[in-house]
Coordinates of C-alpha atoms and ligand atoms in Angstrom, one line a residue:
M1 CA 105.8 93.5 112.6
S2 CA 102.8 91.5 113.8
I3 CA 99.5 91.3 111.9
N4 CA 96.5 92.9 113.6
Y5 CA 93.5 90.6 113.0
S6 CA 91.1 92.5 115.2
E7 CA 90.5 95.1 112.5
K8 CA 88.1 94.8 109.6
I9 CA 91.0 94.7 107.2
P10 CA 93.9 92.6 108.8
N11 CA 97.2 94.5 108.3
N12 CA 100.6 95.2 109.6
V13 CA 100.8 98.7 108.3
N14 CA 99.1 100.5 111.2
L15 CA 96.0 101.2 109.2
A16 CA 94.1 102.3 112.2
T17 CA 96.4 105.4 112.5
D18 CA 95.4 106.6 109.0
R19 CA 91.6 107.1 109.2
K20 CA 91.3 108.5 105.7
L21 CA 93.1 105.5 104.1
Q22 CA 91.2 103.1 106.3
R23 CA 87.9 104.5 105.3
A24 CA 88.8 104.4 101.6
L25 CA 89.9 100.7 101.8
E26 CA 86.8 99.8 103.9
H27 CA 84.7 101.4 101.1
W28 CA 86.6 99.2 98.5
Q29 CA 86.2 96.0 100.6
P30 CA 82.5 95.3 99.9
R31 CA 83.2 95.9 96.2
F32 CA 85.9 93.3 96.3
L33 CA 83.6 90.8 98.0
D34 CA 80.9 91.5 95.4
W35 CA 83.5 90.8 92.7
W36 CA 84.6 87.6 94.5
Q37 CA 81.0 86.4 94.6
E38 CA 80.5 87.1 90.9
Q39 CA 83.8 86.2 89.4
G40 CA 85.4 83.9 92.0
P41 CA 84.8 80.2 92.8
N42 CA 81.4 81.0 94.2
D43 CA 79.7 77.6 93.8
F44 CA 81.8 76.7 96.9
A45 CA 81.0 79.8 99.0
A46 CA 79.4 77.7 101.7
N47 CA 82.0 75.0 102.0
D48 CA 84.8 74.7 104.6
V49 CA 88.2 74.7 102.9
Y50 CA 91.5 73.8 104.6
L51 CA 93.4 76.9 103.9
R52 CA 96.5 78.7 105.0
T53 CA 96.3 82.3 106.1
A54 CA 99.2 84.6 106.8
V55 CA 99.7 85.4 110.4
G56 CA 103.1 87.0 110.2
V57 CA 105.7 88.1 107.7
D58 CA 108.7 86.1 108.8
S59 CA 109.8 83.4 106.5
Q60 CA 109.5 80.9 109.4
G61 CA 106.0 80.1 110.7
W62 CA 104.3 82.8 108.8
A63 CA 101.1 81.0 108.1
S64 CA 98.4 79.1 110.1
Y65 CA 96.2 76.4 108.6
G66 CA 92.5 75.7 109.3
Y67 CA 89.0 75.4 107.8
V68 CA 87.7 78.6 106.4
R69 CA 84.7 79.4 104.1
M70 CA 86.3 81.4 101.3
P71 CA 84.1 84.5 101.5
D72 CA 85.3 84.7 105.2
Y73 CA 89.0 84.5 104.3
R74 CA 90.8 87.4 106.0
W75 CA 92.3 89.2 103.0
G76 CA 94.6 91.8 104.3
I77 CA 97.6 94.0 103.8
F78 CA 101.0 92.6 104.8
L79 CA 104.4 94.1 104.1
A80 CA 107.7 92.4 104.8
D81 CA 109.6 94.1 107.6
P82 CA 111.6 97.1 106.5
I83 CA 115.4 96.7 106.0
P84 CA 117.0 99.4 108.0
E85 CA 118.8 102.1 106.0
R86 CA 118.1 100.4 102.7
T87 CA 119.4 102.1 99.7
I88 CA 118.4 102.0 96.0
G89 CA 120.3 99.1 94.4
F90 CA 120.4 100.0 90.8
G91 CA 120.0 102.7 88.1
D92 CA 120.8 106.5 88.2
H93 CA 119.9 106.7 91.9
Y94 CA 122.1 103.9 92.9
G95 CA 123.2 104.2 96.6
E96 CA 120.7 106.9 97.5
P97 CA 118.2 106.2 100.4
V98 CA 115.0 104.4 99.2
W99 CA 111.8 106.4 99.0
Q100 CA 108.9 106.1 101.4
Q101 CA 106.7 108.2 99.1
V102 CA 106.5 108.1 95.3
P103 CA 108.7 110.9 93.7
G104 CA 106.3 113.2 91.8
E105 CA 108.1 112.8 88.5
L106 CA 107.8 109.0 88.7
R107 CA 104.2 108.9 89.7
S108 CA 102.6 107.8 86.4
Q109 CA 105.2 105.2 85.7
F110 CA 104.9 103.7 89.1
R111 CA 101.1 103.7 88.8
R112 CA 101.2 102.0 85.5
I113 CA 103.4 99.2 86.8
I114 CA 101.4 98.7 90.0
V115 CA 98.2 98.7 88.0
T116 CA 99.6 96.1 85.5
Q117 CA 100.7 93.9 88.4
G118 CA 97.4 94.3 90.2
D119 CA 95.4 93.5 87.1
T120 CA 96.9 90.0 86.8
E121 CA 95.8 88.9 90.2
P122 CA 92.0 89.1 89.9
A123 CA 92.4 88.1 86.2
S124 CA 93.8 84.7 87.2
V125 CA 90.9 84.1 89.7
E126 CA 88.5 84.9 86.8
Q127 CA 90.3 82.6 84.5
Q128 CA 89.9 79.7 87.0
H129 CA 86.3 80.6 88.0
L130 CA 84.8 77.2 87.0
L131 CA 87.6 74.8 87.5
G132 CA 86.3 73.7 90.9
L133 CA 83.4 72.0 89.2
T134 CA 85.8 69.5 87.5
C135 CA 88.4 68.9 90.2
P136 CA 90.4 65.7 90.0
S137 CA 90.5 65.3 93.8
L138 CA 89.7 67.2 97.0
Y139 CA 93.5 67.7 97.4
D140 CA 93.6 69.6 94.1
L141 CA 90.4 71.4 94.8
R142 CA 91.9 72.8 98.0
N143 CA 95.1 73.8 96.2
L144 CA 93.1 75.7 93.5
F145 CA 91.2 77.6 96.3
Q146 CA 94.5 78.3 98.1
V147 CA 95.9 79.8 94.9
N148 CA 92.6 81.8 94.3
V149 CA 92.4 83.3 97.8
E150 CA 96.1 84.3 97.7
E151 CA 95.7 85.9 94.3
G152 CA 92.8 87.9 95.9
R153 CA 95.2 88.9 98.6
H154 CA 97.8 90.0 96.1
L155 CA 95.1 92.2 94.6
W156 CA 94.7 93.8 98.1
A157 CA 98.5 94.3 98.2
M158 CA 98.4 96.5 95.0
V159 CA 95.1 98.2 96.0
Y160 CA 96.7 99.3 99.3
L161 CA 99.6 100.9 97.4
L162 CA 97.2 102.6 94.9
H163 CA 95.0 104.0 97.7
G164 CA 97.8 104.8 100.1
Y165 CA 100.2 106.6 97.7
F166 CA 98.3 107.7 94.5
G167 CA 95.4 109.8 95.8
R168 CA 92.3 110.0 93.7
D169 CA 94.0 108.5 90.6
G170 CA 94.9 105.5 92.7
R171 CA 91.3 105.1 93.9
E172 CA 90.0 105.2 90.4
E173 CA 92.5 102.6 89.2
A174 CA 91.5 100.4 92.2
E175 CA 87.9 100.5 91.0
Q176 CA 88.9 99.6 87.4
L177 CA 90.8 96.6 88.7
L178 CA 87.4 95.1 89.5
G179 CA 85.8 96.5 86.3
R180 CA 88.1 94.8 83.7
H181 CA 87.5 91.1 83.2
S182 CA 89.5 88.3 81.8
G183 CA 88.5 87.6 78.2
D184 CA 85.9 90.4 78.1
A185 CA 85.7 91.7 74.5
D186 CA 85.1 95.3 75.6
N187 CA 87.1 95.6 78.8
P188 CA 89.7 92.8 78.9
R189 CA 92.6 92.4 81.3
I190 CA 95.8 94.3 80.4
L191 CA 98.2 91.5 79.5
G192 CA 97.6 88.8 76.9
T193 CA 98.0 85.6 78.9
F194 CA 95.4 86.8 81.5
N195 CA 92.7 86.8 78.8
E196 CA 93.3 83.1 77.8
P197 CA 90.7 80.7 79.2
I198 CA 91.8 78.1 81.8
S199 CA 88.9 75.7 81.5
D200 CA 90.8 72.4 82.2
W201 CA 93.2 71.3 84.9
L202 CA 96.1 70.6 82.5
S203 CA 96.0 74.3 81.6
F204 CA 95.8 75.2 85.2
F205 CA 98.9 73.2 86.1
M206 CA 100.8 74.7 83.1
F207 CA 99.6 78.2 84.1
T208 CA 100.7 77.8 87.7
Y209 CA 104.1 76.4 86.5
F210 CA 104.8 78.9 83.7
T211 CA 102.7 82.0 84.3
D212 CA 103.0 82.2 88.1
R213 CA 106.7 81.9 87.5
D214 CA 106.5 85.1 85.4
G215 CA 104.9 86.4 88.6
K216 CA 107.9 85.3 90.6
F217 CA 110.3 87.2 88.3
Q218 CA 108.3 90.3 88.1
L219 CA 107.8 90.4 91.8
K220 CA 111.5 89.8 92.4
S221 CA 112.3 92.8 90.1
L222 CA 109.7 95.0 91.9
A223 CA 111.1 93.8 95.3
E224 CA 114.3 95.7 94.2
S225 CA 112.3 98.9 93.7
G226 CA 113.5 102.2 95.1
F227 CA 109.9 102.8 96.3
D228 CA 110.2 100.9 99.6
P229 CA 106.5 100.1 100.3
L230 CA 106.3 98.4 96.8
A231 CA 109.5 96.5 97.5
R232 CA 108.3 95.3 100.9
T233 CA 104.9 94.3 99.5
C234 CA 106.4 92.2 96.8
R235 CA 108.9 90.5 99.1
F236 CA 106.0 89.1 101.1
M237 CA 104.0 88.2 98.0
L238 CA 106.9 86.0 96.9
T239 CA 106.5 84.0 100.1
E240 CA 103.0 83.0 99.1
E241 CA 103.8 82.6 95.4
A242 CA 106.1 79.7 95.9
H243 CA 103.2 77.3 96.7
H244 CA 101.5 78.3 93.4
M245 CA 104.5 77.1 91.4
F246 CA 104.7 74.0 93.5
V247 CA 101.1 73.3 92.5
G248 CA 102.1 73.6 88.8
E249 CA 105.3 71.6 89.0
T250 CA 103.8 68.7 90.9
G251 CA 100.5 68.9 88.9
V252 CA 102.3 68.5 85.6
G253 CA 104.6 65.8 87.2
R254 CA 101.5 63.8 88.3
V255 CA 99.9 64.0 84.9
I256 CA 103.2 62.6 83.4
R257 CA 103.5 59.9 86.1
R258 CA 100.0 58.7 85.3
S259 CA 100.7 58.7 81.5
L260 CA 103.8 56.6 82.2
E261 CA 101.9 54.1 84.3
V262 CA 99.4 53.6 81.5
M263 CA 102.2 53.4 78.9
N264 CA 103.8 50.6 81.0
E265 CA 100.5 48.9 81.7
L266 CA 99.6 48.8 78.0
N267 CA 103.1 48.5 76.8
T268 CA 102.6 51.2 74.2
E269 CA 103.5 54.8 73.4
D270 CA 100.6 55.2 71.0
P271 CA 98.8 58.4 71.9
E272 CA 95.5 57.0 70.8
K273 CA 95.8 53.9 73.0
I274 CA 96.9 56.0 76.0
R275 CA 94.0 58.4 75.5
A276 CA 91.5 55.5 75.1
H277 CA 92.7 54.4 78.5
G278 CA 91.9 57.8 80.0
A279 CA 95.4 59.3 80.4
I280 CA 97.0 62.2 78.6
D281 CA 99.7 61.3 76.1
L282 CA 103.1 63.1 76.4
A283 CA 102.7 64.7 72.9
T284 CA 99.6 66.5 74.2
V285 CA 101.4 67.5 77.4
Q286 CA 104.2 69.0 75.1
R287 CA 101.6 71.0 73.1
Y288 CA 100.0 72.5 76.3
L289 CA 103.5 73.3 77.6
N290 CA 104.3 75.0 74.3
F291 CA 101.3 77.2 74.5
W292 CA 101.6 78.3 78.1
F293 CA 105.3 78.8 78.0
T294 CA 105.3 81.0 74.9
S295 CA 102.3 83.0 76.1
S296 CA 104.2 83.6 79.4
L297 CA 107.3 84.7 77.5
D298 CA 105.2 87.5 76.0
L299 CA 104.6 88.8 79.6
F300 CA 108.1 90.1 79.8
G301 CA 107.4 92.7 77.0
S302 CA 109.5 93.6 74.0
E303 CA 113.2 92.7 73.9
A304 CA 114.1 96.3 73.3
S305 CA 112.0 98.6 75.4
S306 CA 112.4 102.3 76.3
N307 CA 109.9 101.7 79.1
A308 CA 112.1 99.0 80.6
A309 CA 115.2 101.3 80.2
S310 CA 113.5 104.2 81.9
S311 CA 112.1 101.9 84.7
F312 CA 115.6 100.7 85.4
A313 CA 117.3 104.1 85.1
S314 CA 114.9 105.8 87.5
G315 CA 114.9 103.1 90.2
I316 CA 111.4 101.8 89.6
K317 CA 112.1 98.2 88.6
G318 CA 115.5 96.4 89.0
R319 CA 116.6 92.9 87.9
P320 CA 115.6 89.9 89.9
D321 CA 118.3 89.3 92.4
E322 CA 120.0 92.6 91.5
T323 CA 122.8 91.9 94.0
R324 CA 124.2 89.1 91.9
Y325 CA 125.3 91.5 89.1
E326 CA 128.4 93.6 89.3
D327 CA 127.3 96.6 87.3
H328 CA 124.2 98.1 88.9
V329 CA 124.1 101.3 86.8
C330 CA 124.4 99.8 83.3
R331 CA 124.8 103.1 81.6
E332 CA 127.5 102.0 79.2
A333 CA 126.9 98.3 78.8
T334 CA 125.3 96.8 75.7
F335 CA 123.3 93.7 74.9
D336 CA 123.2 91.7 71.6
L337 CA 119.6 90.9 70.6
E338 CA 118.9 88.2 68.0
T339 CA 116.1 89.7 65.8
P340 CA 114.6 88.4 62.6
D341 CA 116.9 91.0 60.8
G342 CA 120.0 89.7 62.5
T343 CA 122.0 90.7 65.6
R344 CA 121.1 94.1 67.0
T345 CA 123.2 95.7 69.7
V346 CA 121.2 97.9 72.2
G347 CA 122.0 99.5 75.5
L348 CA 121.7 97.0 78.3
R349 CA 119.1 99.2 80.0
N350 CA 116.9 98.9 76.9
A351 CA 117.3 95.1 77.0
M352 CA 116.2 94.6 80.6
N353 CA 113.0 92.7 79.6
E354 CA 115.2 90.3 77.7
V355 CA 117.6 89.9 80.6
M356 CA 114.7 88.9 82.8
R357 CA 113.2 86.6 80.2
E358 CA 116.5 84.8 80.0
S359 CA 116.6 84.2 83.7
Y360 CA 113.0 83.1 83.6
V361 CA 113.7 80.5 80.9
K362 CA 116.6 79.0 82.9
D363 CA 114.2 78.7 85.9
C364 CA 111.6 77.0 83.8
E365 CA 114.1 74.4 82.7
I366 CA 114.5 73.1 86.3
G367 CA 111.0 71.5 86.3
L368 CA 111.5 70.1 82.8
K369 CA 114.6 68.3 84.0
R370 CA 112.7 66.7 86.8
W371 CA 109.8 65.6 84.4
N372 CA 112.3 64.3 81.9
M373 CA 114.0 62.3 84.6
Q374 CA 110.7 60.7 85.5
I375 CA 110.2 59.7 81.8
K376 CA 113.7 58.4 81.5
R377 CA 113.4 56.3 84.7
A378 CA 110.3 54.7 83.3
G379 CA 112.3 53.6 80.4
Y380 CA 111.1 56.0 77.6
E381 CA 113.1 58.2 75.3
T382 CA 110.6 61.0 74.9
V383 CA 112.1 64.3 76.1
L384 CA 109.8 67.3 76.9
R385 CA 111.4 70.6 75.6
L386 CA 110.9 74.3 76.1
P387 CA 110.3 75.6 72.5
S388 CA 112.5 78.4 71.2
N389 CA 111.7 81.9 72.5
R390 CA 111.0 82.9 68.9
F391 CA 108.2 80.4 68.5
H392 CA 104.5 81.5 68.8
R393 CA 105.2 85.0 70.0
S394 CA 102.7 87.9 70.1
I395 CA 105.0 90.5 71.6
G396 CA 108.5 91.7 70.4
S397 CA 110.4 91.3 67.2
W398 CA 109.4 87.7 66.6
A399 CA 105.7 88.4 67.0
G400 CA 103.4 86.8 64.4
L401 CA 106.3 85.3 62.4
P402 CA 106.1 81.6 61.2
V403 CA 108.8 80.1 63.4
D404 CA 109.0 76.4 64.3
P405 CA 109.6 75.3 67.9
A406 CA 113.3 74.9 67.2
G407 CA 113.4 78.6 66.3
N408 CA 113.7 78.3 62.5
L409 CA 111.9 80.8 60.4
I410 CA 109.8 78.7 57.9
G411 CA 107.2 79.4 55.2
Q412 CA 103.8 80.5 56.3
E413 CA 102.2 77.6 54.5
E414 CA 104.3 75.0 56.3
Y415 CA 103.7 76.7 59.6
D416 CA 99.9 76.6 59.1
Q417 CA 100.1 72.9 58.1
R418 CA 102.2 71.9 61.1
I419 CA 100.8 74.1 63.9
A420 CA 98.5 71.4 65.0
D421 CA 101.6 69.3 65.9
W422 CA 102.9 72.1 68.1
L423 CA 100.0 73.8 69.8
P424 CA 96.8 72.3 71.3
G425 CA 94.1 72.1 68.7
E426 CA 90.3 71.6 68.9
G427 CA 90.8 67.8 69.1
D428 CA 93.2 68.1 72.0
R429 CA 90.9 70.4 73.9
T430 CA 87.9 68.3 73.4
F431 CA 89.8 65.2 74.6
V432 CA 91.3 66.9 77.7
H433 CA 87.9 68.4 78.5
S434 CA 86.3 64.9 78.2
L435 CA 88.6 63.8 81.1
M436 CA 87.6 66.6 83.4
Q437 CA 85.1 64.7 85.6
R438 CA 84.8 65.7 89.2
V439 CA 86.2 63.4 91.8
I440 CA 85.4 64.3 95.4
E441 CA 85.8 61.2 97.6
P442 CA 88.7 62.0 100.0
G443 CA 91.9 60.4 98.7
K444 CA 90.5 59.3 95.3
M445 CA 92.1 60.7 92.1
A446 CA 90.7 61.1 88.6
G447 CA 92.1 58.5 86.2
W448 CA 94.3 61.0 84.3
I449 CA 96.4 62.1 87.3
A450 CA 98.6 60.2 89.8
P451 CA 98.2 61.0 93.5
P452 CA 100.6 63.5 95.1
D453 CA 103.5 62.2 97.2
R454 CA 102.2 63.8 100.3
G455 CA 99.3 65.9 101.6
I456 CA 99.2 69.5 102.8
N457 CA 100.8 70.6 106.1
K458 CA 101.8 67.0 106.9
L459 CA 98.2 65.8 106.6
P460 CA 97.5 62.6 104.7
V461 CA 96.5 62.7 101.0
D462 CA 93.0 61.3 101.9
Y463 CA 92.3 64.2 104.3
E464 CA 89.0 65.9 103.7
Y465 CA 90.6 69.1 102.4
V466 CA 87.2 70.6 101.3
R467 CA 84.0 69.7 103.1
L468 CA 81.5 69.6 100.4
K469 CA 78.5 68.3 102.4
Ligands
BYC1 N1 100.3 91.6 76.6 O1 107.9 98.3 76.1 P1 107.1 97.1 76.2 C1 101.7 87.6 88.0 C2 102.4 96.2 76.6 S1 102.4 87.8 86.5 C3 99.7 92.8 76.4 O2 107.3 96.0 75.3 P2 107.2 97.2 79.0 C4 100.7 86.5 88.2 C5 103.0 97.1 77.8 O3 102.2 97.1 78.9 C6 103.4 89.2 86.7 N2 100.4 94.0 76.4 O4 107.2 96.4 77.6 C7 100.8 85.3 87.6 C8 103.1 98.4 77.1 O5 101.8 99.0 77.1 P3 101.6 100.6 77.3 C9 102.6 90.5 86.3 C10 101.7 93.9 76.7 O6 106.5 98.4 79.0 C11 99.9 84.3 87.7 C12 103.4 98.1 75.6 O7 103.0 96.7 75.5 N3 103.4 91.7 86.7 O8 101.9 88.3 88.9 O9 108.5 97.1 79.6 C13 98.8 84.5 88.5 C14 104.9 98.2 75.3 O10 105.6 97.5 76.2 C15 102.4 92.7 77.0 C16 104.0 92.5 85.8 O11 103.9 92.3 84.6 C17 101.6 91.5 76.9 N4 102.1 90.3 77.1 O12 106.2 96.1 79.8 C18 98.6 85.8 89.1 C19 104.7 93.6 86.4 N5 103.7 92.9 77.2 O13 102.0 100.9 78.7 C20 99.5 86.8 89.0 C21 104.3 95.0 85.9 C22 103.9 94.3 77.1 O14 102.5 101.3 76.3 N6 104.5 95.2 84.5 N7 102.7 94.8 76.8 O15 100.1 100.8 77.1 C23 105.6 95.5 83.9 O16 106.6 95.5 84.6 C24 105.7 95.8 82.5 O17 104.6 96.5 82.2 C25 105.8 94.6 81.6 C26 106.6 94.9 80.3 C27 106.5 93.4 82.2 C28 104.4 94.1 81.2

């Protein structure tokens, strides 16, 4: 289905044929733009940015590139093409035709999940609100803005579903998506990680590596949904999401490469000397990694969850890549959970959050292997590690317990003494912030990060990706 760009809201859902929905969304559009102006990267509203915009929903050639001022970006509603005669792939309704409307009895559960998904999108734009002011290069500045405008579009994707399928309740929820704010003491975003500040670029790269990857897994599981418009929306969002994780993986990789260059140059592994030379030592990289990885683990919810069981049973949310499993009903199967009180056997349906978390952890390891290879090739023995999924948790049975990164339960006193070795502390943040000086000459990089291997869309690295003048 092609995208119609002649309408106020670009779309491939035949919006013009549903006047009521079109009016409701056109009413929401100026509110979105007001929110973007207040909470988005507004210092750059007048600048041309080299951005990609979706022009189709095929995996091949789906985007076009060109200079756009961000407030003029064509945020729209794009669903992947329907799969003919698609059936529900899991749970109690396995094999039945997918739903084109939300079944009445599942309305509030679907709404809750769509609102939770929708809430993360503007939250991340709010978290990154000021990062543009300290960009390490024009290339990175452009990538930040690309991520921001696409998170804005993902908000549109969820708002379309709320307006189109949930009546007045949906419209009210869509308003509230612009009313909650990341880190707001009175009206925060729903999930923990999305209230954490992202005020430096190392955090941004960790966030796009680890937290956007939670997005990948949650979207994959919703792409399995029995509610077909949700499944199709998420399938297309995944196409855009891949670049966000690329920004994270290459961003962290470039920070490491620069540290290794400085280590070689000075012939030292001493963090103080590396810092004094303006690069980020690997121990600090590990602490930032520990923070964002564990915070992102919380985003999967509790290990044993009746919500997860009921979402799976009723066809709302499957497992990522559901087809790779043999049993799609999972009525009898069980799962052994390691809890602080020992092994606990629960029904597999109740353990779906943990099943997803396990797949997520495996996927996280891929980038670590690449980063560690870089370190090894440079001749160093340091190995970056994902901490245990029991460490530094705020959700689930390990929440709030004094566990070390290897997963051992230790005394609270020892934990408090050693936590500064494991998570970024005040000193780390002050140091990392001190490096965040803006570099805007095309092709130049801040001293704490190596240049990327290549530019965007086959352009050179020194292309003027953002016109600041
Ligand atoms: N923080 O039974 P439980 C993305 C709540 S990222 C705070 O343990 P359940 C993106 C939970 O909501 C992907 N609260 O788990 C990335 C529930 O509250 P209610 C986002 C939490 O229900 C980067 C209660 O605890 N998408 O797209 O299975 C940039 C009991 O929950 C947290 C989704 O998450 C937490 N970490 O929930 C931009 C998909 N964890 O309802 C974008 C939609 C749990 O009792 N969400 N709670 O008040 C879901 O599928 C599910 O709601 C959860 C797990 C994955 C969150």
